[in-house]
Coordinates of C-alpha atoms in Angstrom, one line a residue:
Chain A
M60 CA -23.0 -226.5 20.7
T61 CA -25.8 -225.3 22.8
T62 CA -26.8 -228.8 24.0
T63 CA -23.2 -229.6 25.1
T64 CA -22.9 -226.4 27.2
A65 CA -26.2 -227.1 28.8
E66 CA -25.1 -230.7 29.5
I67 CA -21.9 -229.5 31.1
G68 CA -23.8 -227.0 33.1
R69 CA -26.2 -229.7 34.3
R70 CA -23.4 -232.1 35.2
T71 CA -21.5 -229.6 37.3
A72 CA -24.7 -228.1 38.8
V73 CA -26.3 -231.2 40.1
P74 CA -23.7 -232.2 42.7
D75 CA -23.3 -228.6 43.6
M76 CA -26.9 -228.2 44.4
Q77 CA -26.9 -231.5 46.4
R78 CA -23.9 -230.3 48.4
I79 CA -25.5 -227.0 49.2
R80 CA -28.7 -228.7 50.2
R81 CA -26.8 -231.1 52.4
V82 CA -24.9 -228.3 54.1
A83 CA -28.0 -226.3 54.6
R84 CA -29.8 -229.3 56.0
R85 CA -26.9 -230.0 58.4
R86 CA -26.8 -226.4 59.5
H87 CA -30.6 -226.5 60.0
I88 CA -30.3 -229.6 62.2
I89 CA -27.4 -228.1 64.3
A90 CA -29.4 -224.9 64.7
N91 CA -32.4 -226.9 65.9
I92 CA -30.4 -229.0 68.3
G93 CA -28.8 -225.8 69.6
S94 CA -32.0 -224.0 70.1
A95 CA -33.6 -227.1 71.8
L96 CA -30.7 -227.2 74.2
L97 CA -31.0 -223.5 74.9
G98 CA -34.7 -224.0 75.4
I99 CA -34.1 -226.7 78.0
V100 CA -31.6 -224.5 79.9
L101 CA -34.1 -221.6 79.9
M102 CA -36.8 -223.8 81.1
I103 CA -34.8 -225.1 84.0
W104 CA -33.6 -221.6 84.9
T105 CA -37.2 -220.2 84.9
L106 CA -38.8 -223.1 86.7
G107 CA -36.2 -223.6 89.4
P108 CA -37.4 -221.0 91.9
L109 CA -41.0 -221.7 91.0
Y110 CA -40.5 -225.4 91.6
N111 CA -38.8 -224.6 94.8
I112 CA -41.7 -222.4 96.1
V113 CA -44.3 -225.0 95.2
M114 CA -42.3 -227.9 96.5
V115 CA -41.6 -226.3 99.9
S116 CA -45.2 -225.2 100.3
L117 CA -46.3 -228.9 99.9
E118 CA -43.8 -230.3 102.4
G119 CA -44.2 -231.1 106.0
H120 CA -42.2 -229.1 108.6
D121 CA -39.4 -231.6 109.1
D122 CA -39.2 -232.3 105.4
V123 CA -38.2 -228.7 104.7
F124 CA -34.9 -229.3 106.5
G125 CA -34.0 -232.3 104.6
S126 CA -32.0 -233.0 101.5
R127 CA -34.6 -234.2 99.1
I128 CA -35.3 -232.5 95.8
W129 CA -39.0 -233.6 95.9
P130 CA -41.4 -233.6 98.8
Q131 CA -41.5 -236.9 100.7
Y132 CA -45.2 -236.6 101.4
A133 CA -46.9 -233.9 99.4
T134 CA -49.7 -232.4 101.3
L135 CA -52.0 -229.4 101.0
H136 CA -52.0 -229.0 104.7
E137 CA -50.2 -225.7 104.7
Y138 CA -52.5 -224.2 102.2
W139 CA -55.4 -225.3 104.4
L140 CA -53.7 -223.6 107.4
V141 CA -53.3 -220.4 105.4
V142 CA -56.9 -220.3 104.1
T143 CA -58.4 -221.0 107.5
Q144 CA -55.9 -218.7 109.3
G145 CA -54.9 -221.6 111.5
Y146 CA -51.5 -220.4 112.5
W147 CA -50.8 -217.6 114.9
Y148 CA -49.0 -215.4 112.4
L149 CA -51.7 -215.8 109.9
D150 CA -54.4 -214.6 112.2
F151 CA -55.3 -211.7 109.9
F152 CA -54.4 -213.3 106.6
W153 CA -57.7 -212.6 104.8
E154 CA -57.8 -209.1 106.2
Q155 CA -54.3 -208.5 105.0
F156 CA -55.0 -210.0 101.6
A157 CA -58.1 -207.8 101.2
R158 CA -55.9 -204.8 102.0
S159 CA -53.4 -205.9 99.4
A160 CA -56.2 -206.3 96.9
Y161 CA -57.6 -202.9 97.8
L162 CA -54.2 -201.3 97.4
G163 CA -53.8 -202.9 94.0
A164 CA -57.3 -201.8 92.9
A165 CA -56.9 -198.2 94.2
V166 CA -53.5 -197.8 92.6
T167 CA -54.9 -199.1 89.3
F168 CA -57.9 -196.8 89.4
F169 CA -56.1 -193.6 90.3
T170 CA -53.3 -194.2 87.9
L171 CA -55.9 -194.7 85.1
L172 CA -57.9 -191.7 86.1
I173 CA -55.1 -189.2 86.6
G174 CA -53.1 -190.5 83.6
S175 CA -56.0 -190.3 81.2
L176 CA -57.2 -186.9 82.4
T177 CA -53.7 -185.5 82.0
S178 CA -53.1 -187.0 78.6
F179 CA -56.6 -185.9 77.4
A180 CA -55.8 -182.3 78.3
I181 CA -52.4 -182.5 76.7
S182 CA -52.9 -184.5 73.5
R183 CA -56.6 -184.1 72.7
M184 CA -57.4 -180.6 74.0
R185 CA -53.8 -179.6 73.2
I186 CA -53.5 -177.2 76.0
R187 CA -50.6 -174.7 75.6
H188 CA -47.3 -175.7 77.2
G189 CA -48.6 -179.3 77.7
W190 CA -45.1 -180.5 76.8
V191 CA -43.9 -179.2 80.1
I192 CA -46.1 -181.6 81.9
T193 CA -44.9 -184.4 79.7
N194 CA -41.3 -183.7 80.5
V195 CA -42.0 -183.3 84.2
A196 CA -43.6 -186.7 84.2
L197 CA -40.6 -188.1 82.4
L198 CA -38.4 -186.8 85.2
T199 CA -40.5 -188.6 87.8
Y200 CA -40.2 -191.8 85.9
V201 CA -36.4 -191.7 86.3
I202 CA -36.3 -191.0 90.0
P203 CA -35.4 -194.3 91.7
A204 CA -38.2 -195.4 94.0
S205 CA -36.0 -196.0 97.0
F206 CA -34.6 -192.4 96.9
L207 CA -38.0 -190.9 97.4
A208 CA -38.8 -193.4 100.1
I209 CA -36.9 -191.8 103.0
P210 CA -38.3 -188.3 102.8
F211 CA -41.6 -189.8 102.1
Y212 CA -41.4 -191.9 105.3
R213 CA -40.3 -188.8 107.2
L214 CA -43.2 -186.7 105.9
A215 CA -45.7 -189.5 106.5
Q216 CA -44.7 -189.4 110.1
D217 CA -45.1 -185.6 110.2
Y218 CA -48.5 -185.7 108.8
G219 CA -49.8 -188.6 110.8
M220 CA -50.0 -190.8 107.7
M221 CA -48.1 -193.8 109.1
N222 CA -50.1 -197.0 109.0
N223 CA -52.4 -195.4 106.6
L224 CA -52.9 -197.3 103.4
W225 CA -53.6 -194.1 101.5
A226 CA -50.0 -193.0 102.0
V227 CA -48.8 -196.1 100.1
I228 CA -51.5 -195.6 97.5
A229 CA -50.3 -192.1 96.9
A230 CA -46.7 -193.1 96.6
L231 CA -47.4 -195.9 94.1
V232 CA -49.8 -193.8 92.0
T233 CA -47.0 -191.2 91.8
F234 CA -44.7 -193.8 90.3
A235 CA -47.2 -195.4 88.0
T236 CA -48.8 -192.2 86.4
P237 CA -45.8 -191.0 84.4
Y238 CA -45.8 -194.3 82.4
S239 CA -49.5 -194.1 81.9
I240 CA -49.2 -190.5 80.6
F241 CA -46.7 -191.6 77.9
I242 CA -48.7 -194.6 76.8
F243 CA -51.9 -192.7 76.6
Q244 CA -50.4 -189.9 74.7
N245 CA -48.8 -192.3 72.2
Y246 CA -52.0 -194.3 71.9
S247 CA -54.3 -191.4 71.5
A248 CA -52.3 -190.2 68.5
S249 CA -53.9 -193.1 66.6
I250 CA -57.5 -192.0 67.3
P251 CA -58.7 -189.4 64.7
I252 CA -59.1 -186.0 66.2
E253 CA -62.1 -185.5 63.9
L254 CA -64.2 -187.6 66.4
D255 CA -63.7 -185.0 69.1
E256 CA -64.3 -182.2 66.6
S257 CA -67.6 -183.5 65.4
A258 CA -68.8 -184.2 69.0
R259 CA -67.9 -180.6 69.8
I260 CA -69.8 -179.3 66.9
D261 CA -72.8 -181.2 68.3
G262 CA -72.3 -179.3 71.5
A263 CA -70.5 -181.9 73.7
S264 CA -68.5 -180.4 76.5
P265 CA -65.0 -181.6 77.2
I266 CA -66.0 -183.8 80.0
H267 CA -68.5 -185.5 77.7
I268 CA -65.9 -186.0 75.0
Y269 CA -63.6 -187.5 77.6
L270 CA -66.2 -189.9 79.0
R271 CA -68.1 -190.8 75.8
I272 CA -65.3 -190.8 73.1
Y273 CA -61.9 -190.7 74.6
L274 CA -62.2 -193.4 77.3
P275 CA -64.0 -196.0 75.1
M276 CA -61.5 -195.5 72.3
M277 CA -58.6 -195.8 74.7
A278 CA -59.8 -199.1 76.1
P279 CA -56.8 -201.2 74.9
A280 CA -54.4 -198.7 76.4
L281 CA -56.4 -198.6 79.6
V282 CA -56.1 -202.3 79.9
A283 CA -52.4 -202.3 79.3
V284 CA -51.7 -199.5 81.8
G285 CA -54.1 -201.0 84.3
T286 CA -52.2 -204.3 84.3
Y287 CA -49.0 -202.4 84.6
A288 CA -50.2 -200.5 87.6
L289 CA -51.6 -203.6 89.3
L290 CA -48.3 -205.4 88.9
L291 CA -46.4 -202.4 90.2
A292 CA -48.5 -202.3 93.3
W293 CA -48.2 -206.0 93.8
N294 CA -44.4 -205.8 93.3
D295 CA -43.9 -203.1 95.8
Y296 CA -42.5 -204.0 99.2
L297 CA -40.5 -200.9 100.2
Y298 CA -43.3 -198.4 100.7
Q299 CA -45.5 -200.9 102.5
F300 CA -42.7 -202.0 104.7
L301 CA -41.8 -198.4 105.6
L302 CA -45.3 -197.0 106.0
L303 CA -47.3 -199.9 107.4
S304 CA -45.8 -201.3 110.6
D305 CA -48.9 -201.8 112.6
K306 CA -50.4 -205.3 112.7
A307 CA -53.8 -203.8 112.1
S308 CA -52.8 -202.0 108.9
M309 CA -50.3 -204.5 107.3
T310 CA -50.5 -206.0 103.9
V311 CA -49.5 -209.6 103.0
P312 CA -45.9 -208.9 102.0
V313 CA -45.1 -207.0 105.2
A314 CA -46.7 -209.6 107.4
L315 CA -44.8 -212.3 105.5
A316 CA -41.5 -210.7 105.7
Q317 CA -41.7 -210.4 109.5
F318 CA -41.2 -214.1 109.6
L319 CA -38.3 -214.2 107.3
N320 CA -35.8 -213.3 109.9
S321 CA -37.3 -215.0 112.9
D322 CA -35.4 -217.9 114.3
E323 CA -37.8 -220.6 113.4
A324 CA -39.2 -219.5 110.1
P325 CA -42.1 -221.8 109.0
W326 CA -40.8 -222.0 105.5
N327 CA -43.5 -224.2 104.2
L328 CA -46.2 -222.0 105.5
M329 CA -44.5 -218.9 104.2
M330 CA -44.2 -220.4 100.7
A331 CA -47.9 -221.4 100.7
T332 CA -48.8 -217.8 101.7
A333 CA -46.5 -216.5 99.0
V334 CA -48.0 -218.7 96.3
I335 CA -51.5 -217.5 97.2
Y336 CA -50.3 -213.9 97.2
A337 CA -48.7 -214.4 93.8
L338 CA -51.8 -215.9 92.1
P339 CA -53.9 -212.7 91.4
P340 CA -51.1 -210.8 89.5
I341 CA -50.2 -214.0 87.5
A342 CA -53.9 -214.5 86.5
T343 CA -54.3 -210.8 85.6
Y344 CA -51.1 -210.8 83.6
Y345 CA -51.9 -213.9 81.6
A346 CA -55.5 -212.6 81.0
F347 CA -54.2 -209.4 79.5
R348 CA -50.7 -210.5 78.3
K349 CA -51.2 -209.6 74.6
R350 CA -52.6 -206.2 75.4
M351 CA -49.9 -205.6 77.9
T352 CA -47.1 -206.4 75.5
A353 CA -48.7 -204.3 72.8
G354 CA -49.1 -201.5 75.3
L355 CA -45.5 -201.6 76.5
T356 CA -44.2 -201.1 73.0
M357 CA -47.0 -199.0 71.7
G358 CA -45.8 -196.2 69.4
G359 CA -42.5 -197.1 71.1
V360 CA -39.7 -199.1 70.0
K361 CA -39.2 -197.8 66.5
G362 CA -35.7 -196.9 67.6
Chain B
M88 CA -71.2 -174.0 64.9
V89 CA -70.8 -170.3 65.5
D90 CA -73.7 -170.6 67.9
N91 CA -71.8 -173.3 69.7
I92 CA -68.7 -171.4 70.1
Q93 CA -70.7 -168.4 71.4
T94 CA -72.4 -170.5 73.9
F95 CA -69.1 -171.7 75.1
Q96 CA -67.7 -168.2 75.6
P97 CA -70.3 -165.6 75.4
A98 CA -68.1 -162.9 76.8
R99 CA -65.5 -163.1 74.0
P100 CA -66.1 -162.2 70.4
L101 CA -64.6 -164.5 67.8
P102 CA -61.2 -163.5 66.5
V103 CA -61.5 -161.7 63.2
Q104 CA -59.2 -164.0 61.3
A105 CA -60.9 -167.1 62.5
A106 CA -64.3 -165.7 61.6
A107 CA -63.1 -165.0 58.1
A108 CA -61.6 -168.4 57.6
P109 CA -63.6 -171.5 56.7
R110 CA -65.6 -172.7 59.7
R111 CA -63.9 -176.0 60.2
R112 CA -60.5 -174.4 60.3
S113 CA -61.6 -171.7 62.6
W114 CA -62.6 -174.3 65.1
L115 CA -59.3 -176.1 64.8
R116 CA -57.5 -172.8 65.2
T117 CA -59.2 -172.1 68.5
M118 CA -58.4 -175.7 69.6
R119 CA -54.8 -175.7 68.7
G120 CA -53.7 -172.2 69.1
G121 CA -54.7 -172.1 72.8
L122 CA -58.0 -172.9 74.2
Q123 CA -60.4 -170.3 75.2
G124 CA -62.9 -169.6 77.9
S125 CA -64.6 -172.6 79.5
E126 CA -62.6 -175.0 77.4
Y127 CA -59.4 -173.7 78.8
T128 CA -60.8 -174.0 82.3
W129 CA -61.7 -177.6 81.6
A130 CA -58.3 -178.4 80.3
L131 CA -56.7 -176.9 83.4
A132 CA -59.1 -178.8 85.6
F133 CA -58.0 -182.0 83.9
L134 CA -54.4 -181.2 84.7
V135 CA -55.0 -180.4 88.3
P136 CA -54.9 -184.0 89.7
Y137 CA -51.5 -184.8 88.1
V138 CA -49.9 -181.5 89.0
A139 CA -51.2 -181.9 92.6
V140 CA -49.7 -185.4 92.8
F141 CA -46.5 -184.2 91.4
I142 CA -46.1 -181.3 93.8
A143 CA -47.3 -183.2 96.9
F144 CA -45.5 -186.5 96.3
V145 CA -42.5 -185.7 94.1
A146 CA -41.4 -182.1 94.3
Y147 CA -42.1 -181.6 98.0
P148 CA -40.4 -184.9 99.2
V149 CA -37.5 -184.4 96.9
A150 CA -36.9 -180.9 98.1
Y151 CA -37.4 -182.0 101.7
G152 CA -34.9 -184.8 101.1
F153 CA -32.3 -182.4 99.8
W154 CA -32.9 -180.3 102.9
M155 CA -32.5 -183.2 105.2
G156 CA -29.2 -184.2 103.6
S157 CA -27.9 -180.7 103.4
K158 CA -25.6 -180.7 106.5
L159 CA -22.1 -181.5 105.4
S160 CA -21.1 -183.2 108.6
L161 CA -23.5 -186.0 107.7
Y162 CA -21.3 -186.9 104.8
S163 CA -18.1 -187.2 106.8
E164 CA -20.1 -189.4 109.2
A165 CA -21.2 -191.6 106.4
F166 CA -17.7 -191.7 104.8
S167 CA -16.1 -192.7 108.1
D168 CA -18.1 -196.0 108.1
P169 CA -16.1 -198.8 106.4
I170 CA -19.4 -200.5 105.4
Y171 CA -20.2 -197.4 103.4
W172 CA -17.2 -197.9 101.1
K173 CA -18.0 -201.6 100.6
T174 CA -21.5 -200.5 99.7
V175 CA -20.2 -198.0 97.1
V176 CA -18.2 -200.8 95.5
N177 CA -21.2 -203.0 95.5
T178 CA -23.4 -200.4 93.9
L179 CA -20.8 -199.8 91.1
V180 CA -20.4 -203.5 90.5
Y181 CA -24.1 -204.1 90.6
M182 CA -24.7 -201.4 88.0
A183 CA -21.8 -202.4 85.7
V184 CA -22.3 -206.2 85.8
D185 CA -26.1 -206.6 86.2
V186 CA -27.2 -204.0 83.8
N187 CA -25.0 -205.1 80.9
L188 CA -25.6 -208.8 81.4
E189 CA -29.3 -208.2 81.7
I190 CA -29.7 -206.1 78.5
F191 CA -27.3 -208.2 76.5
L192 CA -28.9 -211.5 77.5
A193 CA -32.3 -209.9 76.6
L194 CA -31.0 -208.9 73.2
I195 CA -29.6 -212.4 72.5
L196 CA -32.6 -214.3 73.8
S197 CA -35.0 -212.1 71.9
G198 CA -33.3 -213.5 68.8
F199 CA -34.0 -217.0 70.0
F200 CA -37.7 -216.2 70.6
M201 CA -38.0 -214.9 67.0
R202 CA -37.6 -218.5 65.8
R203 CA -40.7 -220.2 64.4
G204 CA -42.4 -223.1 66.0
W205 CA -45.1 -223.8 68.6
W206 CA -42.6 -224.8 71.2
V207 CA -40.8 -221.5 71.0
K208 CA -44.1 -219.7 71.5
A209 CA -44.9 -222.0 74.5
L210 CA -41.5 -221.4 76.0
L211 CA -42.0 -217.7 75.6
M212 CA -45.2 -217.9 77.6
L213 CA -43.3 -219.7 80.4
W214 CA -40.3 -217.3 80.1
V215 CA -42.4 -214.2 80.9
L216 CA -43.8 -215.8 84.1
P217 CA -41.2 -214.3 86.5
W218 CA -42.2 -210.9 85.2
A219 CA -45.8 -211.5 86.5
I220 CA -44.7 -212.9 89.9
P221 CA -44.4 -210.3 92.6
E222 CA -40.8 -209.7 93.7
M223 CA -41.2 -210.7 97.3
P224 CA -42.5 -214.3 96.9
A225 CA -40.0 -214.9 94.1
Y226 CA -37.1 -213.6 96.1
I227 CA -37.9 -215.4 99.4
S228 CA -38.2 -218.6 97.3
I229 CA -34.7 -218.0 95.8
H230 CA -33.4 -217.0 99.2
W231 CA -34.4 -220.4 100.7
M232 CA -33.3 -222.2 97.5
L233 CA -29.8 -220.9 98.0
N234 CA -29.5 -221.9 101.6
G235 CA -26.2 -223.8 102.0
D236 CA -27.6 -226.6 104.1
Y237 CA -31.2 -227.2 103.1
G238 CA -31.6 -225.3 99.8
L239 CA -32.9 -226.9 96.7
L240 CA -29.9 -225.9 94.6
N241 CA -27.3 -227.7 96.8
N242 CA -29.6 -230.6 97.4
A243 CA -30.0 -231.0 93.6
L244 CA -26.2 -230.6 93.1
W245 CA -25.7 -233.4 95.6
T246 CA -28.4 -235.7 94.4
L247 CA -27.6 -235.4 90.7
F248 CA -23.8 -234.9 90.6
H249 CA -22.6 -235.7 94.2
V250 CA -21.1 -232.2 94.4
N251 CA -21.1 -230.3 97.6
G252 CA -22.3 -226.8 96.7
P253 CA -21.0 -223.8 98.5
A254 CA -23.0 -221.8 101.0
W255 CA -24.2 -219.3 98.4
L256 CA -25.3 -216.5 100.8
D257 CA -22.5 -216.7 103.3
T258 CA -19.6 -215.0 101.6
R259 CA -19.6 -211.5 100.1
W260 CA -19.0 -212.2 96.5
L261 CA -21.1 -215.4 96.2
G262 CA -23.9 -213.5 97.9
F263 CA -23.5 -210.6 95.6
F264 CA -23.4 -213.0 92.6
S265 CA -26.7 -214.5 93.9
I266 CA -28.3 -211.0 94.0
V267 CA -27.3 -210.4 90.4
A268 CA -28.6 -213.8 89.3
S269 CA -31.9 -213.3 91.1
H270 CA -32.4 -209.9 89.5
L271 CA -31.6 -211.5 86.1
W272 CA -34.2 -214.2 86.8
K273 CA -36.9 -211.7 87.6
W274 CA -36.2 -209.0 85.0
V275 CA -34.5 -210.5 81.9
P276 CA -37.9 -211.7 80.7
F277 CA -39.3 -208.2 80.7
W278 CA -36.4 -206.8 78.7
T279 CA -36.6 -209.8 76.4
V280 CA -40.1 -208.8 75.5
I281 CA -39.0 -205.2 74.9
M282 CA -36.2 -206.3 72.7
L283 CA -38.5 -208.8 70.9
A284 CA -40.9 -206.0 70.1
G285 CA -37.9 -203.9 68.8
R286 CA -36.9 -206.8 66.5
M287 CA -40.4 -207.2 65.3
A288 CA -40.6 -203.5 64.4
I289 CA -37.7 -203.9 62.0
P290 CA -39.4 -204.1 58.6
S291 CA -39.0 -207.6 57.1
E292 CA -38.1 -206.0 53.7
I293 CA -34.7 -205.1 55.1
H294 CA -33.9 -208.6 56.1
E295 CA -35.3 -209.9 52.7
A296 CA -33.1 -207.4 50.8
A297 CA -30.1 -208.6 52.8
E298 CA -31.0 -212.2 52.1
V299 CA -31.0 -211.4 48.3
D300 CA -27.5 -209.9 48.8
G301 CA -26.4 -213.2 50.4
A302 CA -26.3 -212.2 54.0
T303 CA -26.2 -215.0 56.6
G304 CA -27.4 -215.2 60.2
L305 CA -24.5 -213.4 61.9
R306 CA -24.4 -210.7 59.3
H307 CA -28.1 -210.1 59.7
F308 CA -27.4 -209.6 63.3
A309 CA -24.4 -207.4 62.9
Y310 CA -25.5 -205.2 60.1
I311 CA -29.3 -204.9 60.6
T312 CA -30.4 -205.9 64.1
V313 CA -27.6 -204.2 66.0
P314 CA -27.8 -200.8 64.3
M315 CA -31.6 -200.8 64.2
L316 CA -31.8 -201.7 67.9
A317 CA -28.9 -199.5 69.1
N318 CA -31.0 -196.7 70.4
L319 CA -33.4 -199.0 72.2
Y320 CA -30.5 -200.8 73.7
L321 CA -29.0 -197.6 75.0
V322 CA -32.2 -196.4 76.5
A323 CA -32.9 -199.7 78.1
T324 CA -29.4 -199.7 79.6
L325 CA -29.8 -196.2 81.0
L326 CA -33.2 -196.9 82.4
L327 CA -32.2 -200.2 84.0
T328 CA -29.1 -198.5 85.6
I329 CA -31.4 -195.9 87.2
F330 CA -33.8 -198.5 88.4
L331 CA -31.0 -200.6 89.8
V332 CA -29.6 -197.8 91.9
G333 CA -33.0 -197.6 93.6
D334 CA -33.5 -201.3 93.8
F335 CA -34.4 -202.3 97.3
N336 CA -36.1 -205.7 97.1
T337 CA -33.3 -207.8 95.5
P338 CA -30.5 -207.2 98.0
Y339 CA -32.9 -207.0 100.9
F340 CA -34.5 -210.3 100.3
I341 CA -31.7 -212.4 98.7
T342 CA -28.9 -211.7 101.2
G343 CA -30.5 -209.3 103.6
G344 CA -27.2 -207.5 103.5
G345 CA -25.3 -210.4 104.9
P346 CA -22.7 -211.5 105.7
A347 CA -21.8 -208.5 108.0
M348 CA -23.6 -205.9 105.8
S349 CA -21.2 -206.5 103.0
T350 CA -23.7 -207.0 100.1
F351 CA -26.0 -204.0 100.3
T352 CA -26.2 -201.2 97.7
L353 CA -26.5 -197.5 98.6
G354 CA -30.3 -197.5 98.3
T355 CA -30.7 -200.5 100.6
L356 CA -28.1 -199.4 103.1
G357 CA -29.7 -196.0 103.5
V358 CA -33.1 -197.4 104.2
V359 CA -32.3 -200.4 106.3
Q360 CA -29.4 -199.1 108.4
Y361 CA -30.1 -195.4 108.9
T362 CA -33.8 -194.9 108.4
L363 CA -35.9 -197.6 110.0
G364 CA -37.1 -196.7 113.5
M365 CA -35.2 -193.4 113.4
A366 CA -36.9 -190.1 114.2
E367 CA -34.6 -188.2 112.0
P368 CA -33.3 -190.4 109.2
R369 CA -30.8 -187.8 108.0
L370 CA -27.9 -190.1 107.6
G371 CA -30.1 -192.4 105.5
V372 CA -30.9 -189.5 103.1
A373 CA -27.2 -188.5 103.0
T374 CA -26.2 -192.1 102.1
V375 CA -28.7 -192.3 99.3
L376 CA -27.8 -188.8 98.1
T377 CA -24.2 -189.8 97.5
A378 CA -25.4 -191.9 94.6
M379 CA -26.8 -188.8 92.9
P380 CA -23.6 -187.9 91.0
L381 CA -23.9 -191.4 89.4
I382 CA -27.5 -190.9 88.4
I383 CA -27.7 -187.3 87.2
P384 CA -25.6 -187.6 84.1
L385 CA -27.6 -190.7 83.2
V386 CA -30.9 -188.9 83.6
I387 CA -29.7 -186.1 81.4
I388 CA -28.6 -188.4 78.6
L389 CA -31.8 -190.4 79.0
M390 CA -34.1 -187.4 78.9
R391 CA -32.4 -186.2 75.6
K392 CA -32.7 -189.7 74.1
L393 CA -36.3 -190.2 75.1
R394 CA -37.3 -186.9 73.7
T395 CA -35.5 -187.2 70.4
A396 CA -35.7 -190.9 69.6
Q397 CA -39.3 -191.5 70.6
V398 CA -38.3 -194.7 72.4
Q399 CA -40.5 -195.4 75.3
L400 CA -40.7 -198.2 77.7

């Protein structure tokens, strides 16, 4: 009796299993083809504007106004012109580039400094009513940048801060610090408070604890926030555009945009300039990509 | 340790309770239940920079802005301009269409990037590239690419399919569609990474348990991923809406407001039309302030959500 039931079971089970396996394999293949197609679409979508900017930067002037989808004669001539400041609107390119770099560095530095001091006082020293500051910072984070811009512009005029890079630095630090405070507070929760306690028992003052314990332990979060602040400064156009109008105080994006609306925009030169301008943040981003992603979601997205 | 505390604050005696308790706890108590003496001064000093930044560069300009836009006649002046009403429609459409498309695409694509395999990883590396590229270079590239006569897009359409593409930036709605597409190009990668992190934070045990119960792909999505990510999704939507109201770069660089100032949003119009080169940019402030009724409810919901749900971006 038992053998026959087992046989029947086997006889019906075998084709069943085969069919299930076949269906599963077919579904697997379809899913793979589907995701490969989606992958190709995403790749074309992402690469389109990038291909465009590189292609135009390699083209000759007449070639720009043609109908080809690849450069007829690819040349690095435009890059050479940019690097040697060999065109009249690029007279101050390196000066402007240095100013952009200075802006990025200053915004990063002050964001890290102010953000880490604030979050140290709130989450490590646990000052009373620290949550008020946290909430106030949260409020800043949700004020759209272009809303503050107009009064800011007006006030900069009043205080003689026009064409002063520090006005831009102040504005961008204001927008970057709230985020830094959140990330630092979240991250510092993972550092045992006992470290601070034992240092205090050994007679360390708060500034010592901040410098010797807090900052080294926070290194990953500092890197994440630093990258964020640098990208924010490099992304900004509005404040630089409003506050820096003088040729002697311009940054790269402001100088570049001046030629966007002129009659004979040298597109290939503009694209070459834009590529050079975009390289530092790209390099920084890919250098710290892992840290940055971790930082963005740190303590965060548990839902 | 008692010595220590006394050196910190010689003027004050230790609280009696703290002195009676075990030493370690007494220290904690001073630390948590309000700092004392020099420690408190230090903590206050640490807060000074941020408070100063906030007062000087947030509170003061905001108050000043409200004051600038406080005259009611400014609003009737703004409302009498037909461009203003076009801009309001644009702002609403921009928020409704772009925000939802962007976050929804990010949610779907994050599922794609959860797949295994080296080429998915490689593609993700490429996919996040727009995030790292500054807005201005990216947008001037797209602006030229969409040029009706010489742009890469129409050239490619002609070369590959012999189709004559439209002049993308020369009509209101095509121009507007181009702005939305450009913003998607730049920012969907960022939100994809956020959603991806959200998906990865879902414990794998839940999916495994569902697997045992016979759940298939779509059900995993509908009954696990969606409810687990609902909060994140909402916060992302609210934040992006607020960011978009203040977005300047995308409309400014993609269409430049053209044709005939029909594709700007409130933030861009206020800055470009009524602020630049003006001694008293009151009308600019007024224009931008009329978007406040849209933003304030969102901010209130967002503040609540952020505080309770611990979702941070």
